[in-house]
PDB file of C-alpha atoms in Angstrom:
ATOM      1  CA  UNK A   1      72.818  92.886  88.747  1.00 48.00           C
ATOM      2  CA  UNK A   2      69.729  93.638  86.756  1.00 45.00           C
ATOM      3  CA  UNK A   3      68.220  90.535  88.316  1.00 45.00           C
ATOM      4  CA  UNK A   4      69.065  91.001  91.415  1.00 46.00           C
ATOM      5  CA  UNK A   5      67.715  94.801  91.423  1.00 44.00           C
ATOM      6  CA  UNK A   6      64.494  93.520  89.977  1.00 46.00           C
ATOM      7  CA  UNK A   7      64.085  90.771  92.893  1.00 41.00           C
ATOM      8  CA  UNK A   8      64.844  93.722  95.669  1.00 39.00           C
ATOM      9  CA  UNK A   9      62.002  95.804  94.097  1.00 43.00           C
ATOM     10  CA  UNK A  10      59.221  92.748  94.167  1.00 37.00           C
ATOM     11  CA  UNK A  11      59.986  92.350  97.548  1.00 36.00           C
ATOM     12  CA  UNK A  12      59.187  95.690  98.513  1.00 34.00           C
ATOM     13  CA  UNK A  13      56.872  96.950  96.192  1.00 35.00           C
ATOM     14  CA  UNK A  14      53.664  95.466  98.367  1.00 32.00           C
ATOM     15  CA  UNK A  15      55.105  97.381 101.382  1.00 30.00           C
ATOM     16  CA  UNK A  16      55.268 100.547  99.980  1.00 33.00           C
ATOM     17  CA  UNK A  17      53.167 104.017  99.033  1.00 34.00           C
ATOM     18  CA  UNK A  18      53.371 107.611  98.846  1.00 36.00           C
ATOM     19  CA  UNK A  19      55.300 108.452 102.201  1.00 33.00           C
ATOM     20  CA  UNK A  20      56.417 111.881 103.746  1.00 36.00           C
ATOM     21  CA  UNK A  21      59.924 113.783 102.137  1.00 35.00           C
ATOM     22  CA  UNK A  22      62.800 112.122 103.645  1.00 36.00           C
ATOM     23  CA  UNK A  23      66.088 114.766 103.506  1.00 40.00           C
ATOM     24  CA  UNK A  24      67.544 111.973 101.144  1.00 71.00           C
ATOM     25  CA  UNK A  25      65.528 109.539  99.087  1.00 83.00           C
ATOM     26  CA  UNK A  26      63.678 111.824  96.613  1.00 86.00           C
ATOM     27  CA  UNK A  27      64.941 110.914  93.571  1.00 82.00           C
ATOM     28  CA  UNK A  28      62.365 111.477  90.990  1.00 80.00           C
ATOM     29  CA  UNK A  29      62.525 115.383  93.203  1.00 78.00           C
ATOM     30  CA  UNK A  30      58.536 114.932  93.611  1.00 80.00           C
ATOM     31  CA  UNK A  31      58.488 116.053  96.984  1.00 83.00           C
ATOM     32  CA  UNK A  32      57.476 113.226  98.154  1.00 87.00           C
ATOM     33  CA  UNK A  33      59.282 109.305  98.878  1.00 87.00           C
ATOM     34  CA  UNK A  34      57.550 106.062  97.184  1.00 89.00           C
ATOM     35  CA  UNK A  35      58.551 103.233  95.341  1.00 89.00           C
ATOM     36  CA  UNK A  36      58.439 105.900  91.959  1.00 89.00           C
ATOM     37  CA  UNK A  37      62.004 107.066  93.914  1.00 86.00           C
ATOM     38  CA  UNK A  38      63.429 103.439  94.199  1.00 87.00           C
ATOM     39  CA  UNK A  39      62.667 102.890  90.232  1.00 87.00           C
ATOM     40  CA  UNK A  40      64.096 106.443  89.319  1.00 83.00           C
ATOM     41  CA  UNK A  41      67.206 105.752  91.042  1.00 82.00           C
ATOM     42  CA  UNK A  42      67.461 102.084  89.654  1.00 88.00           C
ATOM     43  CA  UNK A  43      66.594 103.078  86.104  1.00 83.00           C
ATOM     44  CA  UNK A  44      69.841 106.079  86.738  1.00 76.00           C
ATOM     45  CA  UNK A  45      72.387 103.223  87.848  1.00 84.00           C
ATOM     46  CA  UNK A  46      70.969 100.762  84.681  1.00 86.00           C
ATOM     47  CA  UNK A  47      71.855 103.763  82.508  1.00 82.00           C
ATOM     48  CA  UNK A  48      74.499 106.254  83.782  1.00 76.00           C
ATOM     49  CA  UNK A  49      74.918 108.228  81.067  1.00 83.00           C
ATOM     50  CA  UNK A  50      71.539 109.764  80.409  1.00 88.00           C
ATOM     51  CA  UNK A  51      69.422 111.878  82.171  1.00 85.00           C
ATOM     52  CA  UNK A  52      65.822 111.961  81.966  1.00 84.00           C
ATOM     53  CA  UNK A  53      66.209 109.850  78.662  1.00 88.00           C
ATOM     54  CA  UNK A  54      68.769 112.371  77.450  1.00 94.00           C
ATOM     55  CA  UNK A  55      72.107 110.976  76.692  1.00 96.00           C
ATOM     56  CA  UNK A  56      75.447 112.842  78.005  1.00 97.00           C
ATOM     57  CA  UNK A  57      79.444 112.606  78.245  1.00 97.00           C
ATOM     58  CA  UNK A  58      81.794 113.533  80.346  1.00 96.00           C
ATOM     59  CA  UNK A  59      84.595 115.633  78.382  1.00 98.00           C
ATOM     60  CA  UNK A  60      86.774 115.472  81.973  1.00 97.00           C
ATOM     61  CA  UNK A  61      86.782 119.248  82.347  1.00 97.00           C
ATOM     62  CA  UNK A  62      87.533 120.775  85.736  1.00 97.00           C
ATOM     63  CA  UNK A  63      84.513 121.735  86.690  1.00 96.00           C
ATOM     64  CA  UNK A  64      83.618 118.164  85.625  1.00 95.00           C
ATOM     65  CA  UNK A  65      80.542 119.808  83.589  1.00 97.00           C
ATOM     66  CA  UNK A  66      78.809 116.770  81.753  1.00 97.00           C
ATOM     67  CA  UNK A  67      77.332 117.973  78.100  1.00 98.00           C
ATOM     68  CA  UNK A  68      73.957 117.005  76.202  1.00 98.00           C
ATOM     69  CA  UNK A  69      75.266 114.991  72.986  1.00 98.00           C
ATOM     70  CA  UNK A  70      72.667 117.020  71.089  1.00 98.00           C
ATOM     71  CA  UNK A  71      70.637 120.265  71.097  1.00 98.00           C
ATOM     72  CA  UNK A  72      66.845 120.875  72.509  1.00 98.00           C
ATOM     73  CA  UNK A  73      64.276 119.272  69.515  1.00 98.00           C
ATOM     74  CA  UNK A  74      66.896 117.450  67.475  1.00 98.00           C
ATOM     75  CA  UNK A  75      66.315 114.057  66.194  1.00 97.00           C
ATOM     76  CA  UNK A  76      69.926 113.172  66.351  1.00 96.00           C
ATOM     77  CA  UNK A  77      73.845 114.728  67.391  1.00 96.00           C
ATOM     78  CA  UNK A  78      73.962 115.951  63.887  1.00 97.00           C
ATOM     79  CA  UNK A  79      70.264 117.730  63.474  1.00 97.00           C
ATOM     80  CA  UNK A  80      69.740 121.457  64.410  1.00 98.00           C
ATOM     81  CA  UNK A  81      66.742 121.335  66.911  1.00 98.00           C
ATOM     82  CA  UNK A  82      64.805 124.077  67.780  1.00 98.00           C
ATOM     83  CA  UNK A  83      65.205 127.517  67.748  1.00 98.00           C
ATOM     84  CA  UNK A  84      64.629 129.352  70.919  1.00 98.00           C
ATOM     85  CA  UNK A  85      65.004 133.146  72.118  1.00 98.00           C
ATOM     86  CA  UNK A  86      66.402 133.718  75.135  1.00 98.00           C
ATOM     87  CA  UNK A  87      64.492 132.941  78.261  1.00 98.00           C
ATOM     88  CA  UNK A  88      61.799 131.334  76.128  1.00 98.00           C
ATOM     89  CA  UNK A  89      61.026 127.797  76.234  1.00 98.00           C
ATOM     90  CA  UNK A  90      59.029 126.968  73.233  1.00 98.00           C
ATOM     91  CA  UNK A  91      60.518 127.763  69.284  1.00 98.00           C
ATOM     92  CA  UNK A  92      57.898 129.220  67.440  1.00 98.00           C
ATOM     93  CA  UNK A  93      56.997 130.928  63.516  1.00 98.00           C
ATOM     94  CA  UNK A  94      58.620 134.496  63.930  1.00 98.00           C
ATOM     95  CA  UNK A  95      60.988 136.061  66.074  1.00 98.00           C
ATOM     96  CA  UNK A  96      60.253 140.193  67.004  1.00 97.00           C
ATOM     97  CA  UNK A  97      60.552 141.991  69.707  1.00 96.00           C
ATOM     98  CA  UNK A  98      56.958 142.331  69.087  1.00 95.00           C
ATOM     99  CA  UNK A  99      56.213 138.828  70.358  1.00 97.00           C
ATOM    100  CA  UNK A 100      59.461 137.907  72.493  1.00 98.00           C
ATOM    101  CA  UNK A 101      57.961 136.928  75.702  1.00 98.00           C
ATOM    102  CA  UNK A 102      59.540 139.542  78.211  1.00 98.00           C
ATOM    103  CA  UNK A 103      59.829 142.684  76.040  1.00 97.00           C
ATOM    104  CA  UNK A 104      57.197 145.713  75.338  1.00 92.00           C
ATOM    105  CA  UNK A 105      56.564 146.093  71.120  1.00 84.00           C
ATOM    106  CA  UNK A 106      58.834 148.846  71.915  1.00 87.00           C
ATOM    107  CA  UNK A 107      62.021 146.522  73.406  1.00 90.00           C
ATOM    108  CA  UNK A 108      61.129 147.933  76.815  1.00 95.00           C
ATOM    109  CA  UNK A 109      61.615 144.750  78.737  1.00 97.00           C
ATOM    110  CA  UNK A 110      59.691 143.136  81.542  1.00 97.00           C
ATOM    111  CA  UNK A 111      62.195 140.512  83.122  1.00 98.00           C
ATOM    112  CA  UNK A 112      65.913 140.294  83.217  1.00 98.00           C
ATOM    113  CA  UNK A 113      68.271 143.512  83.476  1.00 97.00           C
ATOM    114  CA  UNK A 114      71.551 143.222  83.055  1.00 97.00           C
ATOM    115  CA  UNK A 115      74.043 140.468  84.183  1.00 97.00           C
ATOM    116  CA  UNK A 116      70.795 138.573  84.871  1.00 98.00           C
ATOM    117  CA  UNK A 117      70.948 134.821  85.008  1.00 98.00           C
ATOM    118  CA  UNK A 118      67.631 132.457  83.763  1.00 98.00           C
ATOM    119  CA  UNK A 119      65.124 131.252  86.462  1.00 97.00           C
ATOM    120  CA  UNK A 120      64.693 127.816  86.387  1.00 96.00           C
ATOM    121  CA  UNK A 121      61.123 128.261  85.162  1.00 97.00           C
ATOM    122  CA  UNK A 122      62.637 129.755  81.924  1.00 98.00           C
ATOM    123  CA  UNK A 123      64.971 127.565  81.679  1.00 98.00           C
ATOM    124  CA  UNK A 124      64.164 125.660  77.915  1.00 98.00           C
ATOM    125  CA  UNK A 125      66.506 122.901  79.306  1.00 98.00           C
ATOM    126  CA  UNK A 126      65.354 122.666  82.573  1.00 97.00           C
ATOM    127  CA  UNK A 127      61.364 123.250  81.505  1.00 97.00           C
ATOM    128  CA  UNK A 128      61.640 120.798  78.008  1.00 98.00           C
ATOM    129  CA  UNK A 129      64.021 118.252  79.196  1.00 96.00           C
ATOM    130  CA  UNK A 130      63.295 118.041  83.024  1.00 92.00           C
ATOM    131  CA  UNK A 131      65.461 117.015  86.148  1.00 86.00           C
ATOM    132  CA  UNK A 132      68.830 118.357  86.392  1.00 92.00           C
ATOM    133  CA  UNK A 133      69.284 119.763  82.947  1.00 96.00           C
ATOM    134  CA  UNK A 134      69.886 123.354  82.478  1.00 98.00           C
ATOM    135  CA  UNK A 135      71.619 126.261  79.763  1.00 98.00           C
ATOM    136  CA  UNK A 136      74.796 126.159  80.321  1.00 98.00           C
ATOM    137  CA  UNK A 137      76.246 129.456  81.428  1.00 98.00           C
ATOM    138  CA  UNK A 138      79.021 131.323  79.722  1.00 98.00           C
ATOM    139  CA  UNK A 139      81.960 129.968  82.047  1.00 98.00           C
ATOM    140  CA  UNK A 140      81.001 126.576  80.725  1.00 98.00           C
ATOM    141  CA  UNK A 141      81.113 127.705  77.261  1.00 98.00           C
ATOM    142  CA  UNK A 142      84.642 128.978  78.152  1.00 98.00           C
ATOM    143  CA  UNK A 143      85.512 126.094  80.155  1.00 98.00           C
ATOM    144  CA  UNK A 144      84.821 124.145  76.735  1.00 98.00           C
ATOM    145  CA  UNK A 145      86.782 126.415  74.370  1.00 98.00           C
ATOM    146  CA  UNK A 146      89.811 126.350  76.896  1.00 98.00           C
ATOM    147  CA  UNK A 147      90.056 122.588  77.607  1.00 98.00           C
ATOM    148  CA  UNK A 148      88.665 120.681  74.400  1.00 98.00           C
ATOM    149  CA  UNK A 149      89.748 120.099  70.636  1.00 98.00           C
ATOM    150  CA  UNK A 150      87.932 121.982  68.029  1.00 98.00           C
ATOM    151  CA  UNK A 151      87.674 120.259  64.405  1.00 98.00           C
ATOM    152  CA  UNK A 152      85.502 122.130  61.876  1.00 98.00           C
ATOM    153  CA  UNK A 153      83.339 119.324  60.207  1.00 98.00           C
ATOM    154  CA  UNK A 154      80.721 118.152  57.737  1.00 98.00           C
ATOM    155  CA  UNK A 155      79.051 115.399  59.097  1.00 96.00           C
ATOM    156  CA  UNK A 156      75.625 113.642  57.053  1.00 94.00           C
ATOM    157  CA  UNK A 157      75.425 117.159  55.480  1.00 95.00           C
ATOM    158  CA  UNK A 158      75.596 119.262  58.294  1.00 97.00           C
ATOM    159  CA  UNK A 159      78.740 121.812  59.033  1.00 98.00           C
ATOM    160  CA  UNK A 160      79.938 122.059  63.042  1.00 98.00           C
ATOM    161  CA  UNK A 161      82.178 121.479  65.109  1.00 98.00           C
ATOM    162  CA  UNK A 162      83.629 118.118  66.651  1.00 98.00           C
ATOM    163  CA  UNK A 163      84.797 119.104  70.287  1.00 98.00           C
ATOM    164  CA  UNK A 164      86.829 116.094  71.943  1.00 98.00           C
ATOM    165  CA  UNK A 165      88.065 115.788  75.537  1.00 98.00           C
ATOM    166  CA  UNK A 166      88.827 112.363  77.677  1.00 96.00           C
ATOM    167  CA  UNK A 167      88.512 110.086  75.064  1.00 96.00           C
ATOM    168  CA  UNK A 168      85.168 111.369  73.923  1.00 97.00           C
ATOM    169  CA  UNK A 169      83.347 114.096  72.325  1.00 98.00           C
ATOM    170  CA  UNK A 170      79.644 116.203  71.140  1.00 98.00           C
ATOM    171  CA  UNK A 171      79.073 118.103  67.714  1.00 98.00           C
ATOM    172  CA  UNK A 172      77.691 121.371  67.497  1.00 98.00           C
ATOM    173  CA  UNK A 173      75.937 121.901  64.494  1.00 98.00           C
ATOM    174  CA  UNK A 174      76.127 125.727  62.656  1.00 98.00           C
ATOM    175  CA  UNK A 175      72.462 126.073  62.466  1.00 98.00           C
ATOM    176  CA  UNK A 176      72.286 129.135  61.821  1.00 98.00           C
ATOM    177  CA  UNK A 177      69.250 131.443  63.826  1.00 98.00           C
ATOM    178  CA  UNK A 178      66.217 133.148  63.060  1.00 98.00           C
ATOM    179  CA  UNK A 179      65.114 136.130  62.814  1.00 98.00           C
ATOM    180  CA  UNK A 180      61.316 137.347  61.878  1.00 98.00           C
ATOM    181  CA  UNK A 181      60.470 134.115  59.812  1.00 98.00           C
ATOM    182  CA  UNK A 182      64.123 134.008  58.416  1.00 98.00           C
ATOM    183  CA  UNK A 183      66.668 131.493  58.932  1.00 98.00           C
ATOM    184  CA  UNK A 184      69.516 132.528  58.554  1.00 98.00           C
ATOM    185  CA  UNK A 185      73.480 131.516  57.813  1.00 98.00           C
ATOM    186  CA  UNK A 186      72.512 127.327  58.022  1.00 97.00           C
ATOM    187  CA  UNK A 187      75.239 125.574  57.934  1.00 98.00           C
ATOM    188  CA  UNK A 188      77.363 128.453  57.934  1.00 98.00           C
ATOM    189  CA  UNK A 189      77.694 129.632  61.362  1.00 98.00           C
ATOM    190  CA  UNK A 190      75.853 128.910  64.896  1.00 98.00           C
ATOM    191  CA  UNK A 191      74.845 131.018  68.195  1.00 98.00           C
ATOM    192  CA  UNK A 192      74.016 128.699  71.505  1.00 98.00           C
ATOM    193  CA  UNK A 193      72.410 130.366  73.887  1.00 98.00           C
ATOM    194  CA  UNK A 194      74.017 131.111  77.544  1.00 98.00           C
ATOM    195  CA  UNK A 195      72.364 131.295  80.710  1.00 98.00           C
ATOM    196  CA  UNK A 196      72.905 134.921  81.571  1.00 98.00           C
ATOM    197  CA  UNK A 197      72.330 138.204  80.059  1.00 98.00           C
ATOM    198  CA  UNK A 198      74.853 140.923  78.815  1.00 98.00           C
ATOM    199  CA  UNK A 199      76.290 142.819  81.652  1.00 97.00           C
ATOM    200  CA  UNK A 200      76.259 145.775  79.405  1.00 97.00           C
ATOM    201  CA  UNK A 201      73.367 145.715  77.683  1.00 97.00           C
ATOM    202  CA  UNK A 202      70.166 144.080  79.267  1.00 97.00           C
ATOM    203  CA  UNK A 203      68.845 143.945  75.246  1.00 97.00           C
ATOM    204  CA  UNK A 204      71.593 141.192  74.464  1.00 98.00           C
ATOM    205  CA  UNK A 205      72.379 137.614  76.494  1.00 98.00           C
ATOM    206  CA  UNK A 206      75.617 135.743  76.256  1.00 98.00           C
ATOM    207  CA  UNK A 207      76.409 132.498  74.315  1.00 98.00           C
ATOM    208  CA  UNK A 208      79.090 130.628  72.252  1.00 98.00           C
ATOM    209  CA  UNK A 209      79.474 131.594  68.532  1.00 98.00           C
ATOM    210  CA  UNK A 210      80.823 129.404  65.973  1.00 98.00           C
ATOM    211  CA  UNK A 211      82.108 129.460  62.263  1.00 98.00           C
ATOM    212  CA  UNK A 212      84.390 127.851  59.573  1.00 98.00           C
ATOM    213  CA  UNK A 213      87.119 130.147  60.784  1.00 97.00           C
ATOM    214  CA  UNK A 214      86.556 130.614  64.674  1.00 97.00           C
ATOM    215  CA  UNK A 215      84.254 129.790  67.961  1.00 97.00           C
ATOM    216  CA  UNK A 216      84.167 132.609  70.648  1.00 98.00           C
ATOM    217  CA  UNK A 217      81.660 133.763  73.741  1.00 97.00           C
ATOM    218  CA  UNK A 218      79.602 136.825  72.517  1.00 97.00           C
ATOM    219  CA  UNK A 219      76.462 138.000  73.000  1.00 97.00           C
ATOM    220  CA  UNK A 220      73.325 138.258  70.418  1.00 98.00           C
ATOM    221  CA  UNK A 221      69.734 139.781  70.995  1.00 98.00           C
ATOM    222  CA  UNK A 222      67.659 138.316  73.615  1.00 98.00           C
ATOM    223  CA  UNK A 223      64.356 137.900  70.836  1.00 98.00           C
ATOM    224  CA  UNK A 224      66.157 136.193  68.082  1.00 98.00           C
ATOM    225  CA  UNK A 225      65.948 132.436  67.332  1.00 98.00           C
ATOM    226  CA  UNK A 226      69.064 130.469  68.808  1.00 98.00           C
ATOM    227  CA  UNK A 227      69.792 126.790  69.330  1.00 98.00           C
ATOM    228  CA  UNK A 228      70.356 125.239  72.697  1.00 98.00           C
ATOM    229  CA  UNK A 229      73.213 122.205  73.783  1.00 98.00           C
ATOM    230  CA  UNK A 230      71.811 121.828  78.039  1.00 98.00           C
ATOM    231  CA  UNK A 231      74.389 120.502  80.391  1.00 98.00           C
ATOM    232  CA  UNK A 232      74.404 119.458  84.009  1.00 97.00           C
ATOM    233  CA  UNK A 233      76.276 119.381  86.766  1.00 92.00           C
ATOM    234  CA  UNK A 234      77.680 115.767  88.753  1.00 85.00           C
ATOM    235  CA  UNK A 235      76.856 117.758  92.131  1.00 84.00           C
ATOM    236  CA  UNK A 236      73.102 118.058  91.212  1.00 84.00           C
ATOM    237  CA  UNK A 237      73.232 114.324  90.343  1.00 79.00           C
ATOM    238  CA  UNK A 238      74.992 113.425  94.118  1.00 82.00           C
ATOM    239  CA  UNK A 239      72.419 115.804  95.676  1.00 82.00           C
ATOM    240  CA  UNK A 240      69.923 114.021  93.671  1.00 83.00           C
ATOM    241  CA  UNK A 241      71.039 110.109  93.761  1.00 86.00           C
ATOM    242  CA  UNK A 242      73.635 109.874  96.648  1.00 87.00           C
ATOM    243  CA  UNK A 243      71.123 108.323  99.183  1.00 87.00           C
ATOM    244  CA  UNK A 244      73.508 106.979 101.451  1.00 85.00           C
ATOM    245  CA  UNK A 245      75.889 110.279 101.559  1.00 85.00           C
ATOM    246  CA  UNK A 246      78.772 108.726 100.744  1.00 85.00           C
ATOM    247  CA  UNK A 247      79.351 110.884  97.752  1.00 83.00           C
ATOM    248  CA  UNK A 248      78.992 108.353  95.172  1.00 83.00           C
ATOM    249  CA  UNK A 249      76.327 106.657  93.799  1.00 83.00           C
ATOM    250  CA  UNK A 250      76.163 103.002  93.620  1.00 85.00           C
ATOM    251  CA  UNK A 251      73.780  99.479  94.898  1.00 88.00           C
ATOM    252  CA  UNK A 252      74.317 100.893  98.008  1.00 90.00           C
ATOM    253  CA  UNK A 253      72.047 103.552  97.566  1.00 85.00           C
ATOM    254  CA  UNK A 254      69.410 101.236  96.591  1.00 85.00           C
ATOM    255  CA  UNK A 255      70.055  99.524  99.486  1.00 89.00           C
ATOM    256  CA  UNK A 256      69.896 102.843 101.652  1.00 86.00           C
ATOM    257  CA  UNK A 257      66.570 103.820 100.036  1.00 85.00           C
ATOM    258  CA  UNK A 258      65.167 100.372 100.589  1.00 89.00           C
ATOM    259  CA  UNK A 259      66.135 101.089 103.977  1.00 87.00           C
ATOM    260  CA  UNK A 260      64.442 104.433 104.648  1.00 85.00           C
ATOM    261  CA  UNK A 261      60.894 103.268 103.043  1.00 87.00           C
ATOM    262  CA  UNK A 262      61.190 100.380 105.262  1.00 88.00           C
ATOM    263  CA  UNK A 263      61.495 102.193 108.228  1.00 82.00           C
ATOM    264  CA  UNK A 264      58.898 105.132 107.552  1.00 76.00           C
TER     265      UNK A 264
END
């Protein structure tokens, strides 16, 4: 298949360049259709479980949610990453209210009220890792403490938890967060950031918080330090890679792209 994939995009590749958006065909979501589309949506079907280089799996939960197998900065399933504040996409030295990006040094806040969800421009997973990726929001969290197997766990050094669902599974380390220049509770407990913010109190946003002795949604302070696991969502990929609109994607979207360049 590989071979034969390659052969189809020789053949083409002296035909094509940058060409007007088709409705379908935009792959790489440039706003625009080339051969950079073909080789996005080749390089997806060579490697269906990872998105934008980041692997994923598919924990067969109802809303068929498919889960990062590690956080934002982490070398590995097992290492902590970064440590982001809510609606931040960069970790940095300190965490105050003094220096969180959408408060006032006196908390008064300059984006997001209450019950507020994350534009995609402050969206760490959707800014850092690109594509379809984004913070999952807190009926994923509870769509992932309702359907999946929770195993407390020391793994290479690091305390979590081993959730497990269809035959497969992610770890979520207990990081810890920071506050100030403190790091706090490693290996001991762990807050992961949700999309949206408390709806009753616009200081706090939502998450999933995890310990030796129990994992529950809560909600923390927006300019603390907190990890993040992204997610996305198999109707952003269709919308993304289903060329031919036969909601799946297979060769036959190649062959459907192939098709549209062709014709423009």
């Amino acid at each position: 298949m590989k071979k034969c994939i390659k052969l189809i995009c020789i053949s083409v590749a002296v035909l094509l360049c940058a060409l007007p958006v088709h409705a379908n065909g935009d792959t790489n979501e440039d706003g625009r259709i080339s051969l950079a589309d073909l080789t996005c949506l080749i390089n997806w079907l060579l490697n269906p479980n990872t998105s934008n280089n980041h692997a994923y799996v598919d924990l067969g939960l109802p809303s068929g949610t498919l889960w990062a197998t590690q956080n934002i900065g982490a070398d590995g399933q097992y290492d902590s990453g970064a440590y982001i504040a809510w609606g931040e996409t960069q970790d940095k030295d300190t965490y105050t209210w003094q220096n969180y990006q959408w408060a006032t040094a006196d908390t008064t806040l300059t984006r997001y009220g209450k019950n507020s969800a994350l534009w995609s421009s402050d969206d760490a997973a959707n800014v850092l890792w690109g594509g379809l990726w984004r913070v999952p929001t807190l009926e994923q969290w509870k769509e992932l403490l309702s359907y999946c197997r929770w195993s407390w766990a020391l793994v290479n050094g690091q305390y979590g938890y081993r959730i497990s669902a269809n035959g497969t599974g992610i770890f979520l380390p207990a990081a810890g967060y920071f506050r100030n220049d403190i790091h706090y509770e490693d290996n001991i407990s762990g807050f992961y950031w949700a999309r949206g913010t408390s709806a009753s109190d616009s200081l706090m946003a939502y998450g999933l918080y995890l310990d030796d002795s129990d994992y529950l949604w809560g909600y923390r302070y927006r300019y603390t330090g907190r990890n993040i696991r992204p997610v996305l969502q198999p109707s952003d990929l269709l919308r993304r890679f289903d060329v031919n609109g036969d909601d799946c994607v297979t060769q036959a979207d190649v062959t459907a792209l192939i098709q549209i360049l062709l014709e423009r």
